[in-house]
Coordinates of C-alpha atoms in Angstrom, one line a residue:
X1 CA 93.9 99.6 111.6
X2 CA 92.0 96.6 112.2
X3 CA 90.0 94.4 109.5
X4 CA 89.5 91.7 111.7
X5 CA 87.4 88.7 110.0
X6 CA 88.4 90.2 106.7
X7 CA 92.3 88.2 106.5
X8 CA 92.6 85.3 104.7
X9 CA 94.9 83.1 107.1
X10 CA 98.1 83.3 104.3
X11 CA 97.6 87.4 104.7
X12 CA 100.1 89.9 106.3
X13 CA 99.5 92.8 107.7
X14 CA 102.5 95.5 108.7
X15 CA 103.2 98.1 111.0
X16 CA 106.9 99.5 110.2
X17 CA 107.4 96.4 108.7
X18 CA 110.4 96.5 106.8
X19 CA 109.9 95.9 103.2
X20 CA 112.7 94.4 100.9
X21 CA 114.2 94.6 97.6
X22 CA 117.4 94.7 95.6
X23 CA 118.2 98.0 93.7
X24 CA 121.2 97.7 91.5
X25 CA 122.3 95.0 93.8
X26 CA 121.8 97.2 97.1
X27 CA 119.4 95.7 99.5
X28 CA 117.1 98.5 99.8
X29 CA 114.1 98.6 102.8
X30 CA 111.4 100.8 103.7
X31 CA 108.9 100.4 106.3
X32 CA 105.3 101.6 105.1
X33 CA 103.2 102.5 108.5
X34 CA 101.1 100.3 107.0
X35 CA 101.0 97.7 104.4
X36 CA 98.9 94.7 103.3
X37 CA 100.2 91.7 101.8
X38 CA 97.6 89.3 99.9
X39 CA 99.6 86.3 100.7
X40 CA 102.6 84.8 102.0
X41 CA 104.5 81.7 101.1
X42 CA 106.4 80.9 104.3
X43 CA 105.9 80.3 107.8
X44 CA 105.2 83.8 110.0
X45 CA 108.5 82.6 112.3
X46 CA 110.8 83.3 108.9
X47 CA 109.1 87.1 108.6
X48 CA 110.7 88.6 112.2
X49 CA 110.6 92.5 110.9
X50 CA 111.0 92.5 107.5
X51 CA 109.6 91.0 104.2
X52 CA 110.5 90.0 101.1
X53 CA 108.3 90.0 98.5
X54 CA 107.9 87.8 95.5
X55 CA 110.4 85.6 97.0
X56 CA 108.4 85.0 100.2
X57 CA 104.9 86.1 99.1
X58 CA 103.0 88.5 97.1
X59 CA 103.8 92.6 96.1
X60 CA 101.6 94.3 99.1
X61 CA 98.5 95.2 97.8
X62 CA 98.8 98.4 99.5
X63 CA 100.7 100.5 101.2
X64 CA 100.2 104.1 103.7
X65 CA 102.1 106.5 105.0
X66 CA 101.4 108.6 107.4
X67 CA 102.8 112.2 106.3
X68 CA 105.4 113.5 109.1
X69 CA 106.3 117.3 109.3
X70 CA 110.0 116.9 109.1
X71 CA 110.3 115.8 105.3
X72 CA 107.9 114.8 102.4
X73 CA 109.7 111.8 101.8
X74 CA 106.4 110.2 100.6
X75 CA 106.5 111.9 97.9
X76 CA 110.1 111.7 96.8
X77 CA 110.8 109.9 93.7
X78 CA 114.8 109.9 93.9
X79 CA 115.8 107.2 92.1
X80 CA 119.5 107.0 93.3
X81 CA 120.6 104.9 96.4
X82 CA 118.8 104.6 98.6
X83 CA 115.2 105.5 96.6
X84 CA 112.7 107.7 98.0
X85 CA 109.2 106.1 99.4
X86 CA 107.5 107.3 95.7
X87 CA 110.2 105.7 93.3
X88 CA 110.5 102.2 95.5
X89 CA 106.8 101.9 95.8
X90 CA 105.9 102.6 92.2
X91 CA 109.0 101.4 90.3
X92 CA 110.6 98.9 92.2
X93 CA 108.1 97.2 93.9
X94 CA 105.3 98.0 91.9
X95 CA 102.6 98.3 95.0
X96 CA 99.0 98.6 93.1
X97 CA 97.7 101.1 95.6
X98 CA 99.8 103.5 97.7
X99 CA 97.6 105.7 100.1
X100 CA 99.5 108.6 102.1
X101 CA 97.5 110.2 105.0
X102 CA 97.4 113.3 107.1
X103 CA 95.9 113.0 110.8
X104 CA 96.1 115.9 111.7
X105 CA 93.8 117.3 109.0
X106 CA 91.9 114.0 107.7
X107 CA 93.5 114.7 103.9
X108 CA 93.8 111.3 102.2
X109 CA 95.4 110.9 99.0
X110 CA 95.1 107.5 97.2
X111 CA 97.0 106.5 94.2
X112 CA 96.6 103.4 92.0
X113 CA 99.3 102.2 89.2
X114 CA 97.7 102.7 86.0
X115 CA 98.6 100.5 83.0
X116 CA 102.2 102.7 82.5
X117 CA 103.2 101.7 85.7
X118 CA 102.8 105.2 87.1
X119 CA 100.6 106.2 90.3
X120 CA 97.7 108.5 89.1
X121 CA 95.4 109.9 92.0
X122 CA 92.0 108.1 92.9
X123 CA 89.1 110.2 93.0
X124 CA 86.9 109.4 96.3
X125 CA 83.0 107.8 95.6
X126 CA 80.2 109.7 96.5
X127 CA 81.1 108.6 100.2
X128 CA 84.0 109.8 99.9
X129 CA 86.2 106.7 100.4
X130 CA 88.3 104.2 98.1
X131 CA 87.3 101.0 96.7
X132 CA 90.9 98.5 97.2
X133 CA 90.0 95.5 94.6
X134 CA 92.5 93.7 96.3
X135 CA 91.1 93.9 99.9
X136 CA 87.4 94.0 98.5
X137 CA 87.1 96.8 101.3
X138 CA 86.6 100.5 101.0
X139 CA 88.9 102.4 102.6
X140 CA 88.0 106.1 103.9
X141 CA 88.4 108.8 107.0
X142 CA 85.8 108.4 110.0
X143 CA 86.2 110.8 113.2
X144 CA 85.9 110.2 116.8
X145 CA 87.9 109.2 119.3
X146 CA 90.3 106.0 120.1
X147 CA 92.9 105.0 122.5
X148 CA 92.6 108.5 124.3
X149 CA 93.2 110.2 120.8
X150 CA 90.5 112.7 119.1
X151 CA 90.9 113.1 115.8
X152 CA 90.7 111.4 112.0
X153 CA 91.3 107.8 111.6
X154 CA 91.3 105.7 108.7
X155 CA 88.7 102.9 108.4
X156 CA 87.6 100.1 106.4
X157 CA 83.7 99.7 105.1
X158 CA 82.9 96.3 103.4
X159 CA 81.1 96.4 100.0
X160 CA 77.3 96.9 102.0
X161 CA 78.6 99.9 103.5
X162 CA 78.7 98.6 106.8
X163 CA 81.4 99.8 108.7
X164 CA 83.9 97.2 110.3
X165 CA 84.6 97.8 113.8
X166 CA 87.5 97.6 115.9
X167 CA 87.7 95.0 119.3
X168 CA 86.9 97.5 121.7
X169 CA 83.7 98.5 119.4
X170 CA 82.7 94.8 119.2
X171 CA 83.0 94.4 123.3
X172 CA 80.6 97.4 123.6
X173 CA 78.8 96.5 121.3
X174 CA 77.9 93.2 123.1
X175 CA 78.0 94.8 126.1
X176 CA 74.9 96.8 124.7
X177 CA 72.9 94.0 123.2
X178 CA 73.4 92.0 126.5
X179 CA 71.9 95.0 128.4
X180 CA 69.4 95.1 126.0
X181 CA 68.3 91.5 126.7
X182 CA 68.6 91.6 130.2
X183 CA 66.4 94.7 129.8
X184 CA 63.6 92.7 127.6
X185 CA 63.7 89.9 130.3
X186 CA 62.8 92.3 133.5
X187 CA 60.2 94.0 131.1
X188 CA 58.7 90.3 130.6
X189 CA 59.3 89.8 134.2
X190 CA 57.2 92.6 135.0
X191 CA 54.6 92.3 132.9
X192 CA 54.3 88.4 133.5
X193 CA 53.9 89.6 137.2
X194 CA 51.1 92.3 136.6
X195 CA 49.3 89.7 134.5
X196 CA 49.5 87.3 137.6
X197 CA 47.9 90.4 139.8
X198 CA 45.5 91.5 137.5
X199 CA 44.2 87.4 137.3
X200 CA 44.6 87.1 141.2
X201 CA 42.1 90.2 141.5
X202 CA 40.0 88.8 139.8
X203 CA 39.5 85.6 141.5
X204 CA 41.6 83.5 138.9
X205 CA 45.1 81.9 140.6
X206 CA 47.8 81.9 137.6
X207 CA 49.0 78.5 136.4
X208 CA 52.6 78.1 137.3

């Protein structure tokens, strides 16, 4: 996932990032496939793999997981040692927005901690995506195909709608307007020479 331009320069984002906490004085991690922290309060060389929060930066401001067919560990909410995914994202860390995701099928589910401190499951707009506050992005499912993959991918919108792309979009994409311009420039070409012609055949030389 890619919200390039969107980062403030204190923000993290994590890919099996390990995420850290103390649980009855047992250092508990998980590692979210993806997580996005609002801001951090040391240098990136002090975060190797893992991250701290409140003691180096903010509570993520969301988290994903990507649901695996072994276990539904996403949803467990154990609260023994070690914690399942549920229990440490909602109680212990207190992650406003936990999103878990199914590629295969493009289900999303997004949950956001009410005022109880409990995750209760967003309905989607009438786009069907997910406003983050936090991110000031929407968050939803788009289709096609990346990186040799076919298949659902998750994608950020900003609040006009306007889908952000990735860097591979953005190279085609100037890659397209610089064809169209070299395009415009033979047409002008062309018809700055048929102009010339036309003026020639009638007896007239063209200035330049």
């Amino acid at each position: 996932m890619e919200i390039a331009g969107k980062l403030p320069a204190n923000a993290l984002t994590t890919t099996n990032y390990g995420i850290c906490a103390t649980l009855n004085r047992k250092i508990v991690v998980k590692a979210p496939d993806w997580g996005y922290v609002p801001s951090i309060r040391v240098s990136r060389e002090e975060l190797k793999r893992n991250y701290t929060p409140r003691l180096q930066g903010d509570i993520p401001a969301i988290v994903m997981e990507f649901l695996c067919d072994t276990e539904a560990g996403e949803y467990s909410n154990k609260p023994t040692y070690p914690p399942g995914k549920w229990f440490y994202y909602e109680q212990v860390l207190q992650v406003p927005n936990y999103v878990i995701f199914e590629p295969d099928t493009g289900v999303i589910e997004a949950y956001r901690l009410d005022d109880s401190g409990r995750y209760q499951l967003e309905p989607p707009d009438a786009n069907n995506r997910y406003w983050i506050d936090q991110m000031s992005l929407f968050l939803g499912i788009w289709q096609g195909t990346r990186e040799n993959r076919t298949g659902y991918w998750l994608r950020w919108w900003d609040q006009q709608g306007e889908l952000l792309l990735w860097g591979s979009e953005l190279v085609i994409q100037e890659q397209q307007r610089a064809e169209q311009e070299r395009q415009r420039a033979e047409q002008e070409r062309q018809r700055a020479e048929q102009l010339a012609a036309q003026l020639r055949a009638a007896g007239i030389e063209p200035e330049g």
